[in-house]
PDB file of C-alpha atoms in Angstrom:
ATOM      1  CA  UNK C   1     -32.529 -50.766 148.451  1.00  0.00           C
ATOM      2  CA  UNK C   2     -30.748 -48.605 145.739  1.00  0.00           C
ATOM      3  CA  UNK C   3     -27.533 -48.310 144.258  1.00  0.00           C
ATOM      4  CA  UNK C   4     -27.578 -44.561 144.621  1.00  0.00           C
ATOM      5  CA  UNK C   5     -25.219 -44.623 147.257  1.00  0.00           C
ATOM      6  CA  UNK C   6     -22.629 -47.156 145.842  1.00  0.00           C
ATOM      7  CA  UNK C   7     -20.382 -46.350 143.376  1.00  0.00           C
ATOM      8  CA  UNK C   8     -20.334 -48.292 140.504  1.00  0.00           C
ATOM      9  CA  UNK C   9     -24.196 -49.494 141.085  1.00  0.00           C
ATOM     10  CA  UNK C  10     -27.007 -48.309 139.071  1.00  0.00           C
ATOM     11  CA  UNK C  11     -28.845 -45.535 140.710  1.00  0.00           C
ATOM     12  CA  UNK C  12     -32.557 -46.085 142.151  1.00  0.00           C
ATOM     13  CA  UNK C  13     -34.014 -44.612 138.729  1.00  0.00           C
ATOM     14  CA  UNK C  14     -34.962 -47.722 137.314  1.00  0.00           C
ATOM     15  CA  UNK C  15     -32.685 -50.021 138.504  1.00  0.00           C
ATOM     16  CA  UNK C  16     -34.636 -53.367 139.566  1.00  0.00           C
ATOM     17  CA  UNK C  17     -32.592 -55.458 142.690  1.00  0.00           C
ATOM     18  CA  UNK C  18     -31.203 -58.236 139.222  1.00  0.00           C
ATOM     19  CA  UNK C  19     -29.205 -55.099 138.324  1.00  0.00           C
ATOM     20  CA  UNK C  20     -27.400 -54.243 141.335  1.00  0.00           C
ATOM     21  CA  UNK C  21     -26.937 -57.829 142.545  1.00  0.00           C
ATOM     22  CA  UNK C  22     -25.264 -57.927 138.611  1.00  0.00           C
ATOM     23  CA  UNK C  23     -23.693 -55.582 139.604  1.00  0.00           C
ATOM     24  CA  UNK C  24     -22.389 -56.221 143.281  1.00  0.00           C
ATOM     25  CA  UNK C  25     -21.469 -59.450 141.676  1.00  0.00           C
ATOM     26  CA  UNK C  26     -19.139 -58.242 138.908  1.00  0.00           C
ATOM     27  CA  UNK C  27     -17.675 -55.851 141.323  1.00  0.00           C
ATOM     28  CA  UNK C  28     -16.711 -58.445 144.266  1.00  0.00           C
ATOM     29  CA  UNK C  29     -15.551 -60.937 141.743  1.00  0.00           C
ATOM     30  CA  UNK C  30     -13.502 -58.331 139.661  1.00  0.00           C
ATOM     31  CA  UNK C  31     -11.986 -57.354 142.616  1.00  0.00           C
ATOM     32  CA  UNK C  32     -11.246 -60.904 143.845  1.00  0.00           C
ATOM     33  CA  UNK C  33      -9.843 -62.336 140.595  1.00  0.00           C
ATOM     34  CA  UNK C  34      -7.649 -59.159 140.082  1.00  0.00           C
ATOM     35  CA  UNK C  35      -6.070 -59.598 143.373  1.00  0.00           C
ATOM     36  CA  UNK C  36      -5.778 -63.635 142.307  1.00  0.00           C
ATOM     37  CA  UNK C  37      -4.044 -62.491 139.715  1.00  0.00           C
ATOM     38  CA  UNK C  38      -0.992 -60.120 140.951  1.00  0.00           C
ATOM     39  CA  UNK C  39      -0.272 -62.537 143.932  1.00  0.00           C
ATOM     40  CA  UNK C  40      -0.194 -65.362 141.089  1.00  0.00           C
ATOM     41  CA  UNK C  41       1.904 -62.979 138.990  1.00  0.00           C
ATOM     42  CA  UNK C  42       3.936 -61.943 142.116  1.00  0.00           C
ATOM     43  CA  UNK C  43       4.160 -66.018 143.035  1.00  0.00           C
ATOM     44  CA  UNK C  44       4.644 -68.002 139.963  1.00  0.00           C
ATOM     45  CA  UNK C  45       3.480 -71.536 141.150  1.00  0.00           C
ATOM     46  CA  UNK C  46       5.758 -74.696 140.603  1.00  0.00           C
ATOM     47  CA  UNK C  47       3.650 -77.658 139.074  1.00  0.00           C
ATOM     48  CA  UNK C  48       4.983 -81.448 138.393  1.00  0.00           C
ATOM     49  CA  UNK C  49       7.827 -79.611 136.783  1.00  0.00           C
ATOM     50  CA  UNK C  50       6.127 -77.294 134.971  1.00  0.00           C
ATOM     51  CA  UNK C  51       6.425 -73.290 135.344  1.00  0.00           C
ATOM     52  CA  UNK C  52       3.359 -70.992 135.366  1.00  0.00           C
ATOM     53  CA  UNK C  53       3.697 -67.189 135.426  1.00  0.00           C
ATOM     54  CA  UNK C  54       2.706 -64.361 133.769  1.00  0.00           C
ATOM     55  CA  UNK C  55       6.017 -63.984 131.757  1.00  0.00           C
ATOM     56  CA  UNK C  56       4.933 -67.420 129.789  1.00  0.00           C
ATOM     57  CA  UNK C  57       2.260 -64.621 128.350  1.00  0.00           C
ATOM     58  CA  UNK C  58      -1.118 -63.160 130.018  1.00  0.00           C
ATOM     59  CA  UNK C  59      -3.395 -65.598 132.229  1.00  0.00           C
ATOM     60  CA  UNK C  60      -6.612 -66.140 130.632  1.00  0.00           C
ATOM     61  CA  UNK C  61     -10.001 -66.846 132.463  1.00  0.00           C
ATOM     62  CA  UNK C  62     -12.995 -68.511 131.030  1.00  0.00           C
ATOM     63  CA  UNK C  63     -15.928 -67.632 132.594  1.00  0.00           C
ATOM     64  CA  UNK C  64     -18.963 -69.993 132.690  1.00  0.00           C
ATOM     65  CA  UNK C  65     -22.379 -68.203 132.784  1.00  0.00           C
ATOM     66  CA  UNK C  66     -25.132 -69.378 135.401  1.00  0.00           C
ATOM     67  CA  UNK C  67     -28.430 -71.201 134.265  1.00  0.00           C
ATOM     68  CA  UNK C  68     -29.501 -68.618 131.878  1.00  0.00           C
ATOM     69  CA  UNK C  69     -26.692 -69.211 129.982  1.00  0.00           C
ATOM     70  CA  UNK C  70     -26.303 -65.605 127.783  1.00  0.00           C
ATOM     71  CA  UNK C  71     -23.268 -64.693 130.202  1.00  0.00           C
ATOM     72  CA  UNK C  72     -24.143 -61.288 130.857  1.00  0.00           C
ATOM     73  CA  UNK C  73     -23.796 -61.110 134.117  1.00  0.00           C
ATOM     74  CA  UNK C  74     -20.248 -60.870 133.487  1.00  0.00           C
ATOM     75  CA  UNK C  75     -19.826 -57.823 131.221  1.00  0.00           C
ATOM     76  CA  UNK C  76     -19.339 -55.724 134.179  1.00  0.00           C
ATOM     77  CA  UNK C  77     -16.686 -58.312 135.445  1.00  0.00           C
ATOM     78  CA  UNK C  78     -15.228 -59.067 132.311  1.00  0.00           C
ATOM     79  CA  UNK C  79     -14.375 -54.757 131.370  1.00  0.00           C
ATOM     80  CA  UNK C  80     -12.866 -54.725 135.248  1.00  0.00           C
ATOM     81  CA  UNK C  81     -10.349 -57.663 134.623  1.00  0.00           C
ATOM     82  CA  UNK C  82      -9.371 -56.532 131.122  1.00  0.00           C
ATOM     83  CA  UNK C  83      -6.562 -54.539 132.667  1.00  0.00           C
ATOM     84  CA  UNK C  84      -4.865 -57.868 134.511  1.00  0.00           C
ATOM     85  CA  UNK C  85      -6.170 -60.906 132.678  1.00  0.00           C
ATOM     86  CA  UNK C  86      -7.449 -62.443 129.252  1.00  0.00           C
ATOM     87  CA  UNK C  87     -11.203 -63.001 129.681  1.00  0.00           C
ATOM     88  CA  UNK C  88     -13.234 -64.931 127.755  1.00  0.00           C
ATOM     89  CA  UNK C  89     -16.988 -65.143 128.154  1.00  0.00           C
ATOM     90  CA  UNK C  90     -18.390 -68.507 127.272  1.00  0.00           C
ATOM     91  CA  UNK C  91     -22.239 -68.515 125.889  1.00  0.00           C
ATOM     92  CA  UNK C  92     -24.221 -71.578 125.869  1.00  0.00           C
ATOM     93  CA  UNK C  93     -26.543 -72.079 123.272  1.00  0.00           C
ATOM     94  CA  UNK C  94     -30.214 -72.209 124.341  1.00  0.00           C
ATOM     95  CA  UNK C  95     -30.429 -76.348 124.603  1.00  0.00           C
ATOM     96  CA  UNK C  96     -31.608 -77.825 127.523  1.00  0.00           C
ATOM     97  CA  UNK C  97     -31.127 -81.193 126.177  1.00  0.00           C
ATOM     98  CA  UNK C  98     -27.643 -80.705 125.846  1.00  0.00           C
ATOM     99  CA  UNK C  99     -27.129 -81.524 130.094  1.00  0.00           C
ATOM    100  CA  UNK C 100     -23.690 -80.840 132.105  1.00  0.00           C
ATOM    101  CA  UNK C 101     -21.774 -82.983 129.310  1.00  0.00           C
ATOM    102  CA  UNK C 102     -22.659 -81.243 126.379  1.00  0.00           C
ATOM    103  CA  UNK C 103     -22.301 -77.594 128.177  1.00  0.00           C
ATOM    104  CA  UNK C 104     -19.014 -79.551 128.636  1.00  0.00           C
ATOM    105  CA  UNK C 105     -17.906 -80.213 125.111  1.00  0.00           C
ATOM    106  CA  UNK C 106     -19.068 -76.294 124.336  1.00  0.00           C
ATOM    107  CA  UNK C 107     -16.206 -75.075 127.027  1.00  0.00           C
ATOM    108  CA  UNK C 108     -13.561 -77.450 125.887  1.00  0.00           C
ATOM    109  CA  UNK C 109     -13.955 -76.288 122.005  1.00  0.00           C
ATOM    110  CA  UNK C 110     -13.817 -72.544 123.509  1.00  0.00           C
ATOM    111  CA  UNK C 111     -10.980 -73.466 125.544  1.00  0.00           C
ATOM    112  CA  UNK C 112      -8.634 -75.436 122.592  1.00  0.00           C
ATOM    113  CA  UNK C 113      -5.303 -76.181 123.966  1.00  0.00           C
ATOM    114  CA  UNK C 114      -4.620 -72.926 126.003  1.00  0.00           C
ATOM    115  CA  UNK C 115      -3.657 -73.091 129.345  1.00  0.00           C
ATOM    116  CA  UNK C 116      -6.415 -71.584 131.464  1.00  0.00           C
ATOM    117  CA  UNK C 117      -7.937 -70.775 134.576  1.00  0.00           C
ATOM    118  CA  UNK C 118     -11.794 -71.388 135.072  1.00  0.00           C
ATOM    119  CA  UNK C 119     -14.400 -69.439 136.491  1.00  0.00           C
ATOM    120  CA  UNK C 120     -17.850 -71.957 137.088  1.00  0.00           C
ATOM    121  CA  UNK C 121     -20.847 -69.120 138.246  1.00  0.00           C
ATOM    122  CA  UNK C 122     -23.774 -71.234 139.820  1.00  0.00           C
ATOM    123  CA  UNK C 123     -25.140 -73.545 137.493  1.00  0.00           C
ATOM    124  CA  UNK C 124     -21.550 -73.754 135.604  1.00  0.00           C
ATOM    125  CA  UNK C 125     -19.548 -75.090 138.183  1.00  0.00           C
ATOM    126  CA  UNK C 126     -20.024 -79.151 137.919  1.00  0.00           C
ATOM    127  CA  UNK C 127     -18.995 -78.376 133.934  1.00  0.00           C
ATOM    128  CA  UNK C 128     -16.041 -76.172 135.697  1.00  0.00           C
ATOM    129  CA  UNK C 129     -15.443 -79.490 137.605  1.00  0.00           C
ATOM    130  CA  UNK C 130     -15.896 -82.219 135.060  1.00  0.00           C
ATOM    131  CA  UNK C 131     -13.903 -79.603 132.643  1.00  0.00           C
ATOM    132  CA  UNK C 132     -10.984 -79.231 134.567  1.00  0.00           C
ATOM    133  CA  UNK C 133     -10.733 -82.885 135.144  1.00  0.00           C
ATOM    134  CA  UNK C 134     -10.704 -83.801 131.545  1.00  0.00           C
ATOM    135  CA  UNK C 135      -8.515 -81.489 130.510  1.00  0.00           C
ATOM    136  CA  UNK C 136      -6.115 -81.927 133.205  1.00  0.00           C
ATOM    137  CA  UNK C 137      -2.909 -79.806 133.640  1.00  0.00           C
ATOM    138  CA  UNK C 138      -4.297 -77.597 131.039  1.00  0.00           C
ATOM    139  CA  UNK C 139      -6.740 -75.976 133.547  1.00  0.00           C
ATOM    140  CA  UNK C 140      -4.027 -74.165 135.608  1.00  0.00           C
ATOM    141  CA  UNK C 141      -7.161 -73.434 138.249  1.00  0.00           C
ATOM    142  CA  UNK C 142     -10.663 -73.176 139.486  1.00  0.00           C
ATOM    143  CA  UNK C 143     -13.101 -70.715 140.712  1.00  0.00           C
ATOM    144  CA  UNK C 144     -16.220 -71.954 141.803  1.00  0.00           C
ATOM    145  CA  UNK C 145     -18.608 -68.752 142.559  1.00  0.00           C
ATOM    146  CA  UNK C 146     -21.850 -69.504 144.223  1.00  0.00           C
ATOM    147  CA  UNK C 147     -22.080 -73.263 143.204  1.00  0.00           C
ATOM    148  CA  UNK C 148     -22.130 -76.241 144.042  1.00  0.00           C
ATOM    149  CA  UNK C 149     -20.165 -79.475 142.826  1.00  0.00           C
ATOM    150  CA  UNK C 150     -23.162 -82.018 142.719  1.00  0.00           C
ATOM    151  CA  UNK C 151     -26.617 -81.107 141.785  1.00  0.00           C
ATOM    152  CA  UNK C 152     -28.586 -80.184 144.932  1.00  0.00           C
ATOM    153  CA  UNK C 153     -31.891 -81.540 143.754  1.00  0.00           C
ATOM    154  CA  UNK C 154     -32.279 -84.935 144.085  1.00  0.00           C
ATOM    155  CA  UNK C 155     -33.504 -87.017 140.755  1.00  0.00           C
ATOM    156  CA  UNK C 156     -37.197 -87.775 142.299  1.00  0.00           C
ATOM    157  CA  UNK C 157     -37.955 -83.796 142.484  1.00  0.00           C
ATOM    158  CA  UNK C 158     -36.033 -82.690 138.937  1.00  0.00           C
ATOM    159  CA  UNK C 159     -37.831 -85.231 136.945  1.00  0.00           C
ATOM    160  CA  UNK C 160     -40.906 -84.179 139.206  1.00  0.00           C
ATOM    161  CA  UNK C 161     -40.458 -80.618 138.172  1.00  0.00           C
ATOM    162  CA  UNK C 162     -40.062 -81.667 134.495  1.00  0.00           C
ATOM    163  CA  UNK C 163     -43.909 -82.484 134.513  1.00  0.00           C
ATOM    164  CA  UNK C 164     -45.109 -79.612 136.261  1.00  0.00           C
ATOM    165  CA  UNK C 165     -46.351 -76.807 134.062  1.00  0.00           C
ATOM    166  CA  UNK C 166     -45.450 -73.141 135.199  1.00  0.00           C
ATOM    167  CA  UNK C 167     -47.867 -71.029 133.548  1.00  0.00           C
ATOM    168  CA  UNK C 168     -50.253 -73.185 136.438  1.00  0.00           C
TER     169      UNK C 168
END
């Protein structure tokens, strides 16, 4: 499988099946979230007395990287929404002591008090969850892309895995 044939995909010269998958990604979310965002624009939703539209100044979208953490993934997305939205790329440090509350904290610092929309890819979408619920009203919405809500892996096999060594 190449990109050659795609546009928008890296061509089979190099490209490795991480860089069109990147890229599929960023192109089927782009897509997605831009067309989210003209029917929000074009529907200005009504909440507890409280009015949300694109005249009250752009939408913004915080997008929360997968396990790695570095975010990249979403450069592709983040140029294609540029047009329609505010996008801001969160980056989590390289701590895995810091578990789903400290990732957490990170995102609500980012975030401040703007009114946003959230974007949880894979490994980010429990802090998506547990964000959104502690900051309430100020999380206008929720995109959970390939995720999950609670941790697949039961606690047996993760602290099981945690002992194993992977270079055996």
């Amino acid at each position: 499988m190449d990109g050659s044939h795609l546009p928008g995909l890296p061509n089979a010269g190099g490209a490795n099946y991480r860089q069109i998958g990147a890229a599929l990604f960023g192109m089927v979310c782009a897509d997605v979230c831009r067309l989210w965002a003209r029917c929000f624009a074009a529907h200005s939703v009504a909440r507890s007395g409280s009015h949300v539209s694109m005249a009250n100044g752009p939408i913004e979208i915080v997008l929360l990287p997968g396990l790695d953490g570095t975010g990249d993934l979403f450069d592709r997305l983040a140029a294609r929404l540029a047009p329609d939205l505010t996008v801001t790329i969160v980056r989590y440090p390289q701590d895995p002591s810091l578990g789903y509350a400290g990732y957490a904290e990170i995102v609500r610092n980012v975030i401040g008090k703007r009114p946003v929309f959230l974007l949880g890819e894979s490994f980010s979408g429990p802090v998506a969850v547990r964000v959104a619920t502690q900051l309430g009203r100020q999380v206008q919405g929720v995109v959970l892309a390939a995720t999950f809500v609670k941790n697949p892996w039961p606690g047996c096999f993760i602290r099981r895995a945690a002992l194993v060594d992977p270079r055996t």
